[in-house]
mmCIF file of C-alpha atoms in Angstrom:
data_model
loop_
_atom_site.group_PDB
_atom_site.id
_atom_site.type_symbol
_atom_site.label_atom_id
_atom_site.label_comp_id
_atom_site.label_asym_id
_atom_site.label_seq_id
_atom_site.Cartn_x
_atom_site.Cartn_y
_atom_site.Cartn_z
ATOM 1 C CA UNK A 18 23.904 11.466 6.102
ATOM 2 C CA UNK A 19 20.258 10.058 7.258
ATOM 3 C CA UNK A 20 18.718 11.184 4.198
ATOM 4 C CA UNK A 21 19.630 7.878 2.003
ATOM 5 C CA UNK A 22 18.889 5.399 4.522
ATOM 6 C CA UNK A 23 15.525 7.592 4.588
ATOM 7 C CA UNK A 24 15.002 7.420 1.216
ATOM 8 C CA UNK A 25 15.461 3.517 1.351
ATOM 9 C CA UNK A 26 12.786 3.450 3.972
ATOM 10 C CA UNK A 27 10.298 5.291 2.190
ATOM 11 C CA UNK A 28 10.325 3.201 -0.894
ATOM 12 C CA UNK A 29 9.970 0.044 1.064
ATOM 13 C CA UNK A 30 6.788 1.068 2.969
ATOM 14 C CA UNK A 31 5.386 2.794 -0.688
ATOM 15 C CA UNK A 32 6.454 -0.573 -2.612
ATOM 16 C CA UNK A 33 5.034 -2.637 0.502
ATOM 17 C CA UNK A 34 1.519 -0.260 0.644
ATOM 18 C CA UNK A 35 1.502 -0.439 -2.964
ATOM 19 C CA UNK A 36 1.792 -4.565 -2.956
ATOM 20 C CA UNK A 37 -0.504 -4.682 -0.314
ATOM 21 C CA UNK A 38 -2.819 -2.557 -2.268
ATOM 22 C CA UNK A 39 -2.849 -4.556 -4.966
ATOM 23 C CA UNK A 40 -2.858 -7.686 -2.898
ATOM 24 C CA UNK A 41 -6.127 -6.052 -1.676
ATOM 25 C CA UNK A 42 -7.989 -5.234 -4.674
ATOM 26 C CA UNK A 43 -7.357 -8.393 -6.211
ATOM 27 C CA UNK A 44 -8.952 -10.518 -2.797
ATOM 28 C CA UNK A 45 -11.929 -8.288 -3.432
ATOM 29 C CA UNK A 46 -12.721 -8.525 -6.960
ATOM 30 C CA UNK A 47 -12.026 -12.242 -6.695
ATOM 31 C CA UNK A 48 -14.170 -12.346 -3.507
ATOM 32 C CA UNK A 49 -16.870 -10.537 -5.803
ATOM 33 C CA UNK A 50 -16.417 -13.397 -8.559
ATOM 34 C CA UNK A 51 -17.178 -16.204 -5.962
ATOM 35 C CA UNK A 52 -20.087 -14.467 -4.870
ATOM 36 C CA UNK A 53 -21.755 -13.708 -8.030
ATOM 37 C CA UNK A 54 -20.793 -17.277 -9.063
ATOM 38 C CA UNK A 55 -22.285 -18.626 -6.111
ATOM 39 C CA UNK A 56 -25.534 -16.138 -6.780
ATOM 40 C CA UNK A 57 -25.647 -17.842 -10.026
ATOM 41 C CA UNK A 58 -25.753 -21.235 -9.298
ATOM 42 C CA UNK A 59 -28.025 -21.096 -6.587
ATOM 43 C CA UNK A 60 -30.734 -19.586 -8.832
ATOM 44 C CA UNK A 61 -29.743 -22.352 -11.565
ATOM 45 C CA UNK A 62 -30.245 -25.086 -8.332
ATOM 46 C CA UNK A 63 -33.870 -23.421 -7.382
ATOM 47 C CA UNK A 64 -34.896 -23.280 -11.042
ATOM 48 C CA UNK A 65 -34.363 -27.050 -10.767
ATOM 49 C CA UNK A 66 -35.959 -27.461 -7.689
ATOM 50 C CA UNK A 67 -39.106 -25.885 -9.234
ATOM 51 C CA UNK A 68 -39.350 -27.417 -12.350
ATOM 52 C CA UNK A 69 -38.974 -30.951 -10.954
ATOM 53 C CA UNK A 70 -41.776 -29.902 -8.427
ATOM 54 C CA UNK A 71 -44.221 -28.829 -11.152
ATOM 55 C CA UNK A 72 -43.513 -31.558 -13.004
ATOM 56 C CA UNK A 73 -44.351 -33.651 -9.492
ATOM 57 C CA UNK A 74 -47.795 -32.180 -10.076
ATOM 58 C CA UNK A 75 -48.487 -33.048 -13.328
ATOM 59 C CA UNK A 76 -47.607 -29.199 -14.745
ATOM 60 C CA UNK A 77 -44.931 -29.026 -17.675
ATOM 61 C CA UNK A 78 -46.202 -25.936 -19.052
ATOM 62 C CA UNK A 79 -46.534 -23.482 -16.088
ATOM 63 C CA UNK A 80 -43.567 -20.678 -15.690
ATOM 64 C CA UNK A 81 -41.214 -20.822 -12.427
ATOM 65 C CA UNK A 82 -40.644 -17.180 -11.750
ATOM 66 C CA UNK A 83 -37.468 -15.283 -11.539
ATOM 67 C CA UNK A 84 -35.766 -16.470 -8.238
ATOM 68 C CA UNK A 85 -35.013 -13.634 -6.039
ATOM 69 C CA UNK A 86 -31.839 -12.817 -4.215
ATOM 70 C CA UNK A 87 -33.452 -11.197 -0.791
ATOM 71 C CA UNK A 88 -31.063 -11.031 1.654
ATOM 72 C CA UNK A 89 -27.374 -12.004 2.380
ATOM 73 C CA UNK A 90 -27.694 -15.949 1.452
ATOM 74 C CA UNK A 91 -31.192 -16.218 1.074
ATOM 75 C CA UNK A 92 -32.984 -16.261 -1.658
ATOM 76 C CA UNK A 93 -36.927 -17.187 -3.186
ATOM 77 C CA UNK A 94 -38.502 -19.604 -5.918
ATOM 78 C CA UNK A 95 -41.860 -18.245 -6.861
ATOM 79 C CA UNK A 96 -44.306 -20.248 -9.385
ATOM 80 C CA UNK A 97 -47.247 -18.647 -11.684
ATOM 81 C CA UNK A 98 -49.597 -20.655 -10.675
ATOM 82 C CA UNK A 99 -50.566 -23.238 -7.316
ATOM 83 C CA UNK A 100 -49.309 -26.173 -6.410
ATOM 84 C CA UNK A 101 -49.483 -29.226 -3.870
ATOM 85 C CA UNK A 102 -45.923 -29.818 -2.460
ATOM 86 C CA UNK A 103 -45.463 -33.152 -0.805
ATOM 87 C CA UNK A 104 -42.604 -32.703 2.031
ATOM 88 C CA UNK A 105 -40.762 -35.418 1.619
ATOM 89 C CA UNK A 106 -40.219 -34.814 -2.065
ATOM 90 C CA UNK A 107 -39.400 -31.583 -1.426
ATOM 91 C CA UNK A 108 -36.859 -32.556 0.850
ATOM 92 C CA UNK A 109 -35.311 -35.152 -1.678
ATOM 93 C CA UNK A 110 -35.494 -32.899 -5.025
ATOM 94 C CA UNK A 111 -33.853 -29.724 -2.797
ATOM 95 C CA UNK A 112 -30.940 -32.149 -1.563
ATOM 96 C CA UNK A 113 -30.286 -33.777 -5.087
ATOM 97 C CA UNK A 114 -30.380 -30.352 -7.076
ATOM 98 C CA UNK A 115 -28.158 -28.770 -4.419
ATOM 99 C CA UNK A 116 -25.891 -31.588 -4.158
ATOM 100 C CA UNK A 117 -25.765 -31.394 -7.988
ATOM 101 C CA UNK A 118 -24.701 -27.526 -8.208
ATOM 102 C CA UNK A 119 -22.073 -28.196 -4.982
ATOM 103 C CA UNK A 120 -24.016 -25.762 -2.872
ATOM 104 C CA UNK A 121 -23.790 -25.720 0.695
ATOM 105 C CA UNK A 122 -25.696 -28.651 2.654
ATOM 106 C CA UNK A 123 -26.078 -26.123 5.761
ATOM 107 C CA UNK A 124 -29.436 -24.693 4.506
ATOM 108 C CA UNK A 125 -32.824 -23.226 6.106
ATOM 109 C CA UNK A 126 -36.137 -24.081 3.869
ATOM 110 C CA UNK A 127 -39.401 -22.081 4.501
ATOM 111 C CA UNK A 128 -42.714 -22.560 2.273
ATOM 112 C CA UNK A 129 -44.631 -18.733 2.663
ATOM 113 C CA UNK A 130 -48.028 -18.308 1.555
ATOM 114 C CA UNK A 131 -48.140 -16.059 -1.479
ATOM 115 C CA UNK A 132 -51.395 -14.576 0.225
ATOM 116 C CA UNK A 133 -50.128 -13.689 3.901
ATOM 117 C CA UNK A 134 -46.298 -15.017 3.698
ATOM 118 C CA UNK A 135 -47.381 -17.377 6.430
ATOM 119 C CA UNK A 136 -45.147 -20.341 6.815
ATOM 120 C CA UNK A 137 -46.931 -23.479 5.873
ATOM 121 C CA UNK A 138 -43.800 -26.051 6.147
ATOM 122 C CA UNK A 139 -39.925 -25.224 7.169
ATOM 123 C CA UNK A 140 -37.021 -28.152 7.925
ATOM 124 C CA UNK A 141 -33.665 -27.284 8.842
ATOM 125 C CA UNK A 142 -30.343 -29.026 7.128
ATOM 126 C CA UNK A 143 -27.065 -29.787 8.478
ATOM 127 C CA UNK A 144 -23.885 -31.648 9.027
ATOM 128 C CA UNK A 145 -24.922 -34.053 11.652
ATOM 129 C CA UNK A 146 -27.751 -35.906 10.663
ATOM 130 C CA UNK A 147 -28.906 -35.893 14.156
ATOM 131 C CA UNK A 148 -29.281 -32.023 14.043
ATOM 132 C CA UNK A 149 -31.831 -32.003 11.208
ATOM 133 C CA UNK A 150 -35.037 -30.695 11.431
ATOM 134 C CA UNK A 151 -37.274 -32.195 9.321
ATOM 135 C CA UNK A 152 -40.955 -32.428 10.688
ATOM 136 C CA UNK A 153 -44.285 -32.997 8.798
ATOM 137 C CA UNK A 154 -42.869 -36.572 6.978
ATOM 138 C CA UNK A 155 -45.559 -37.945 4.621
ATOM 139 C CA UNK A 156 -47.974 -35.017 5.061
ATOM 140 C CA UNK A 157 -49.070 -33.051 1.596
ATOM 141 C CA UNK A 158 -49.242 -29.156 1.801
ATOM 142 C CA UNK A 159 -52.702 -28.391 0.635
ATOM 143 C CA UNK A 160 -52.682 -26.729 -3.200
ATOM 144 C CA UNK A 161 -52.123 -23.365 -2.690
ATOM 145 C CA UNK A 162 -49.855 -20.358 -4.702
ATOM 146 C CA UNK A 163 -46.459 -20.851 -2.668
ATOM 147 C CA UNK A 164 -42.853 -19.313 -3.128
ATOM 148 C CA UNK A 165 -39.709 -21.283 -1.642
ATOM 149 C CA UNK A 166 -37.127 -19.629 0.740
ATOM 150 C CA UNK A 167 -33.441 -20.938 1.395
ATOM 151 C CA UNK A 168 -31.216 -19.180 3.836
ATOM 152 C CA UNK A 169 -27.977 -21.014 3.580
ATOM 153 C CA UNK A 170 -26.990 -21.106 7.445
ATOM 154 C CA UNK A 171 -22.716 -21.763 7.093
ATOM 155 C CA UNK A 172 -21.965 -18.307 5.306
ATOM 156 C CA UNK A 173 -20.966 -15.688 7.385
ATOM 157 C CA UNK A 174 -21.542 -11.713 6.913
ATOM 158 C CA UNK A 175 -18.993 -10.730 4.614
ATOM 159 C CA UNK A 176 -16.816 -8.684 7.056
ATOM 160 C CA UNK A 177 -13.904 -10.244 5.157
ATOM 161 C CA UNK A 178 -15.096 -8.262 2.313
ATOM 162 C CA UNK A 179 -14.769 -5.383 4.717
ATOM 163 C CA UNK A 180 -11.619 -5.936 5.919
ATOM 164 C CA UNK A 181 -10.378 -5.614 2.724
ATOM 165 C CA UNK A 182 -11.708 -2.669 1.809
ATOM 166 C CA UNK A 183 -10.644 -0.761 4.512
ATOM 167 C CA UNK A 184 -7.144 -2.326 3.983
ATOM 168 C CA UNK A 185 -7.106 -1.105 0.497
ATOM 169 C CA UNK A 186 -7.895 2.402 1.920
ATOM 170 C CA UNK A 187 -5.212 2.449 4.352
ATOM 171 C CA UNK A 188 -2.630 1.335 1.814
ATOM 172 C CA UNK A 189 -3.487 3.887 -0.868
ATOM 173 C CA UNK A 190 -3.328 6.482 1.938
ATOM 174 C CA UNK A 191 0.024 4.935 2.983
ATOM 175 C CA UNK A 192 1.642 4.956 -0.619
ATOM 176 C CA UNK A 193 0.510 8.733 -0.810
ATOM 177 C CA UNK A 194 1.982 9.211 2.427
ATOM 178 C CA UNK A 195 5.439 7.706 2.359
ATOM 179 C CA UNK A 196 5.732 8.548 -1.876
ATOM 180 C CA UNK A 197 9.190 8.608 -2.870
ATOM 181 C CA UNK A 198 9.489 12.885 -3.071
ATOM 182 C CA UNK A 199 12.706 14.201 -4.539
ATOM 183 C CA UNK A 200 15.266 15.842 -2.845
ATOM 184 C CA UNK A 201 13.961 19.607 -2.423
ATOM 185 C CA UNK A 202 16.670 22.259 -3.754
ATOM 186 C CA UNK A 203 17.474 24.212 -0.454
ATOM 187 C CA UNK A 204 16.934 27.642 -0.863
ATOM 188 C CA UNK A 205 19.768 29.539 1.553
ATOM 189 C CA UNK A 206 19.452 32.224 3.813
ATOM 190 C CA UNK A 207 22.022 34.067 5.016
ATOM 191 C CA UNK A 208 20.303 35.179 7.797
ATOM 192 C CA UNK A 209 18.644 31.443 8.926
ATOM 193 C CA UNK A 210 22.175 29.331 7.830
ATOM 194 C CA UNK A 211 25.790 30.441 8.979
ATOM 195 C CA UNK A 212 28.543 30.695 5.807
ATOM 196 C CA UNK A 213 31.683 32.467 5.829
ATOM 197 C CA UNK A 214 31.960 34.859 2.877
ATOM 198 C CA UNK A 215 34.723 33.906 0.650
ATOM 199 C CA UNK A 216 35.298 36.022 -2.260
ATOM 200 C CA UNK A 217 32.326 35.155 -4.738
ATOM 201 C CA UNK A 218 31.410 32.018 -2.707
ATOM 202 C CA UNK A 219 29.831 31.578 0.494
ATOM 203 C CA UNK A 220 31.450 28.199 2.640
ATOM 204 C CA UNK A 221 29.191 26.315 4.786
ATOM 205 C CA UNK A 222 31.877 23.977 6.813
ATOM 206 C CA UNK A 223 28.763 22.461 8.387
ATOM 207 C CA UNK A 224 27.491 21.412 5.654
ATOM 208 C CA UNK A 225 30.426 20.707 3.774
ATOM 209 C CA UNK A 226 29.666 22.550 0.691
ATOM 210 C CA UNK A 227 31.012 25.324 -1.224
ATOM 211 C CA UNK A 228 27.995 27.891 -2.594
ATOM 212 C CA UNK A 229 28.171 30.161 -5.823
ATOM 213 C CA UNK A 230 24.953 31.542 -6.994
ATOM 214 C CA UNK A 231 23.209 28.302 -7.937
ATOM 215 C CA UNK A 232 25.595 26.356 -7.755
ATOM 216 C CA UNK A 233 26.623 23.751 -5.072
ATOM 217 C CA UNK A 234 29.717 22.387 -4.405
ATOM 218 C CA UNK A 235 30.753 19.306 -2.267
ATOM 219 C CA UNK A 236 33.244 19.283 0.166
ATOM 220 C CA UNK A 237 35.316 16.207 1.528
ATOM 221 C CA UNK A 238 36.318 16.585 5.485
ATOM 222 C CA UNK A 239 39.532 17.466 4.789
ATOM 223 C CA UNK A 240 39.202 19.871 2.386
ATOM 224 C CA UNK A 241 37.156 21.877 4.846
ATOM 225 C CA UNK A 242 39.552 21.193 7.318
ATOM 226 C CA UNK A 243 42.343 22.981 5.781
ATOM 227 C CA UNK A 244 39.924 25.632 3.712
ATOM 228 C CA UNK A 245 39.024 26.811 7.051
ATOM 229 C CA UNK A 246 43.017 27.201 8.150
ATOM 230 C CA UNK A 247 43.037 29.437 5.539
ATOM 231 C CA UNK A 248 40.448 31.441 5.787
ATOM 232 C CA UNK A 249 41.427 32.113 9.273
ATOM 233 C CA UNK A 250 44.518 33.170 7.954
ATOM 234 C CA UNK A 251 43.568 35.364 4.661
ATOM 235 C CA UNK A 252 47.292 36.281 2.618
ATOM 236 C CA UNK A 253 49.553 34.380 5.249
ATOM 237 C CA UNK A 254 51.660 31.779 4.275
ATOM 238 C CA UNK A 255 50.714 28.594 6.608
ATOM 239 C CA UNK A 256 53.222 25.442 6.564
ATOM 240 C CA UNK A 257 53.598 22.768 5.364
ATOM 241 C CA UNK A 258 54.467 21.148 8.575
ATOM 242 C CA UNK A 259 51.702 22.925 10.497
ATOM 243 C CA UNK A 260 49.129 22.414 8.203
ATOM 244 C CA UNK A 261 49.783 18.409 8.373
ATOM 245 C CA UNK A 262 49.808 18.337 11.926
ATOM 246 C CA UNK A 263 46.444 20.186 12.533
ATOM 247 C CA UNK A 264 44.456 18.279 9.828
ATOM 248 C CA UNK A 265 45.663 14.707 10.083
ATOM 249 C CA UNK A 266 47.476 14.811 13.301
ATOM 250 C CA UNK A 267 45.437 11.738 15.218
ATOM 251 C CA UNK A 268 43.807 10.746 12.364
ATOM 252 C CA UNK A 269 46.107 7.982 11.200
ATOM 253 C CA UNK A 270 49.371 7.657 9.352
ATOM 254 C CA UNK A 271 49.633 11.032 6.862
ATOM 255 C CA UNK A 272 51.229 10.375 3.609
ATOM 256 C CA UNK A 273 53.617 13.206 1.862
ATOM 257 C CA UNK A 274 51.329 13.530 -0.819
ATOM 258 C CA UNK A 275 47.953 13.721 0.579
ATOM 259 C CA UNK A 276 48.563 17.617 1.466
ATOM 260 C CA UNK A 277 49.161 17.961 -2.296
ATOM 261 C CA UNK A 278 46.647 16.227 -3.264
ATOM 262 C CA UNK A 279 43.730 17.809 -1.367
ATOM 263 C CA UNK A 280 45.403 21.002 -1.848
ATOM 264 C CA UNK A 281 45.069 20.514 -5.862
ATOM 265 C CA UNK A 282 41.324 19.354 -5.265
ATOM 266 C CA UNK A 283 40.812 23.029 -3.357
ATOM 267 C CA UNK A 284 42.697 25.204 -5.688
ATOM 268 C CA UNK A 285 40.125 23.394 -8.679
ATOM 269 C CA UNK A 286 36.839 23.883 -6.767
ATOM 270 C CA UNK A 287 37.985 27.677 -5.808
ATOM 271 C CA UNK A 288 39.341 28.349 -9.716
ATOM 272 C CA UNK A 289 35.617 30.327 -10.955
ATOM 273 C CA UNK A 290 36.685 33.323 -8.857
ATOM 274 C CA UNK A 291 39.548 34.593 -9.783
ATOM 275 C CA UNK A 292 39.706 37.081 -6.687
ATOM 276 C CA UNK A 293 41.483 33.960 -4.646
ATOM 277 C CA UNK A 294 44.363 31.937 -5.249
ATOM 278 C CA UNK A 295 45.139 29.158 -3.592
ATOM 279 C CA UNK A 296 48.948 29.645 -3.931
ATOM 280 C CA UNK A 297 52.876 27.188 -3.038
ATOM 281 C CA UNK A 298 55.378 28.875 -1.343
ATOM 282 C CA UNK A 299 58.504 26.097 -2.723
ATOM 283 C CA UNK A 300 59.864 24.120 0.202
ATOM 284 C CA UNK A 301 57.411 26.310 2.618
ATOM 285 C CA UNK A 302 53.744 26.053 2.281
ATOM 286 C CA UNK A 303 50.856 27.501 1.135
ATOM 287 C CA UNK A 304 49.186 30.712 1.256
ATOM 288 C CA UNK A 305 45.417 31.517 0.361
ATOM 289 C CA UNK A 306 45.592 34.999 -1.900
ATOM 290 C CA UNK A 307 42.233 36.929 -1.310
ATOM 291 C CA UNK A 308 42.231 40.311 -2.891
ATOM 292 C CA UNK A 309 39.757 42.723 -2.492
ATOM 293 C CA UNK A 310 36.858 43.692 -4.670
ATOM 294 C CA UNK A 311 35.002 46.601 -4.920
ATOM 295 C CA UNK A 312 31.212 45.975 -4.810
#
């Protein structure tokens, strides 16, 4: 029957969806972690990047702001009151603080105006010394109120973070979809399955199964085999000889016995009705006894 090897296969791809699922949801909340993490030590890095450049100016009592997350890797250091910032400290103090918290050295500074957010000194930062941008060496930006931008330039849009999600969707929708379901009772139909009436039962040879009210009951190939000899031949004694030859005749090397033995098997499974009798003739055969009830 296909229904086992079914059942096998459904519980592999729910187990495997359900894995995956898992698999999923763990990537994201630890892909969360690293990004708060990394949220947090940035604004630890810019707090230090402020406070060393107030203190460049002579200012240990003014308050750096809250620093600002305002885009994908970018964020702002804001001060509560002016400053003059000197570029090439600037550049030194960011490096050293970032260097510090093991941030990324791919990185984007802008100095905005608070007034107008014009851009009153930028450099660029990167692998390859040769690619830096860093222009305006030994000028001094003019005292002015001034918030710091960093875009960090090396991480990507998070379509990882994406991918995952939509992964995790498809594998919860998968482990609904190929759930384990128990076997469904059948309900029969006379009219939509073919049985052959047989006292208080109803035999299915197709499916190998004996039916009585509820109740089900299996069949082996050979007991169908000769249950349907019989029933073809209601109250008629049927050989011994001829009942060998029809069921195992070129199916392999018949033992004595065997006819017995499936014989006993039938007479058990047909013993709740008492209407039939599954009956030995001595040194003849059998006969099936079916007697009539009135309904």
């Amino acid at each position: 029957m296909l229904f086992a090897p079914l059942m096998n296969q459904r519980k592999i791809y729910f187990y495997g969806s359900v894995l995956i699922a898992i698999s999923s949801a763990l990537l994201l909340v630890t892909s969360q972690n690293n990004k708060e993490a990394f949220t947090a030590l940035t604004k630890i890095a810019l707090r230090d990047v402020g406070n060393k450049l107030l203190l460049a100016n002579g200012d240990s009592t003014s308050l750096i702001l809250p620093v600002k997350k305002i885009e994908q890797s970018k964020y702002q250091l804001s001060f509560e009151k002016e400053l003059i910032i000197h570029p090439d400290s600037l550049v030194s103090i960011v490096e050293k603080s970032f260097k510090k918290a093991n941030l990324s050295p791919l990185y984007q500074i802008e100095v905005k105006q608070c007034q107008d957010s014009e851009v009153s000194y930028s450099y660029k930062k990167s692998n390859a010394l040769i690619q830096d941008i860093i222009p305006c060496s030994g000028r001094i930006i003019p005292k002015k109120c001034y918030s710091i931008e960093v875009q960090f330039l090396n991480v990507k849009t998070n379509t990882t973070q994406y991918y995952w999600i939509g992964l995790l969707i498809v594998s919860l929708i998968s482990s609904f979809v190929f759930f384990p379901k128990k076997r469904e009772t059948k309900q029969l139909d006379s009219t939509n399955e073919r049985f052959i009436p047989l006292g208080k039962f109803q035999f299915y040879p197709e499916e190998s199964k004996l039916l009585l009210a509820s109740n089900e009951i299996g069949l082996s190939k050979k007991e169908v085999e000769l249950l349907s000899l019989f029933i073809e031949n209601p109250n008629k004694i049927i050989k011994r000889e001829e009942l060998s030859k029809k069921v195992w005749e070129d199916h392999g090397v018949f033992v004595g016995r065997s006819l017995d033995t499936y014989i006993s098997k039938l007479r058990k499974k047909l013993s709740e009705d008492e209407s039939i009798k599954l009956t030995n003739v001595h040194g003849i055969g059998y006969v099936l006894e079916v007697k009539e009830t009135n309904s």
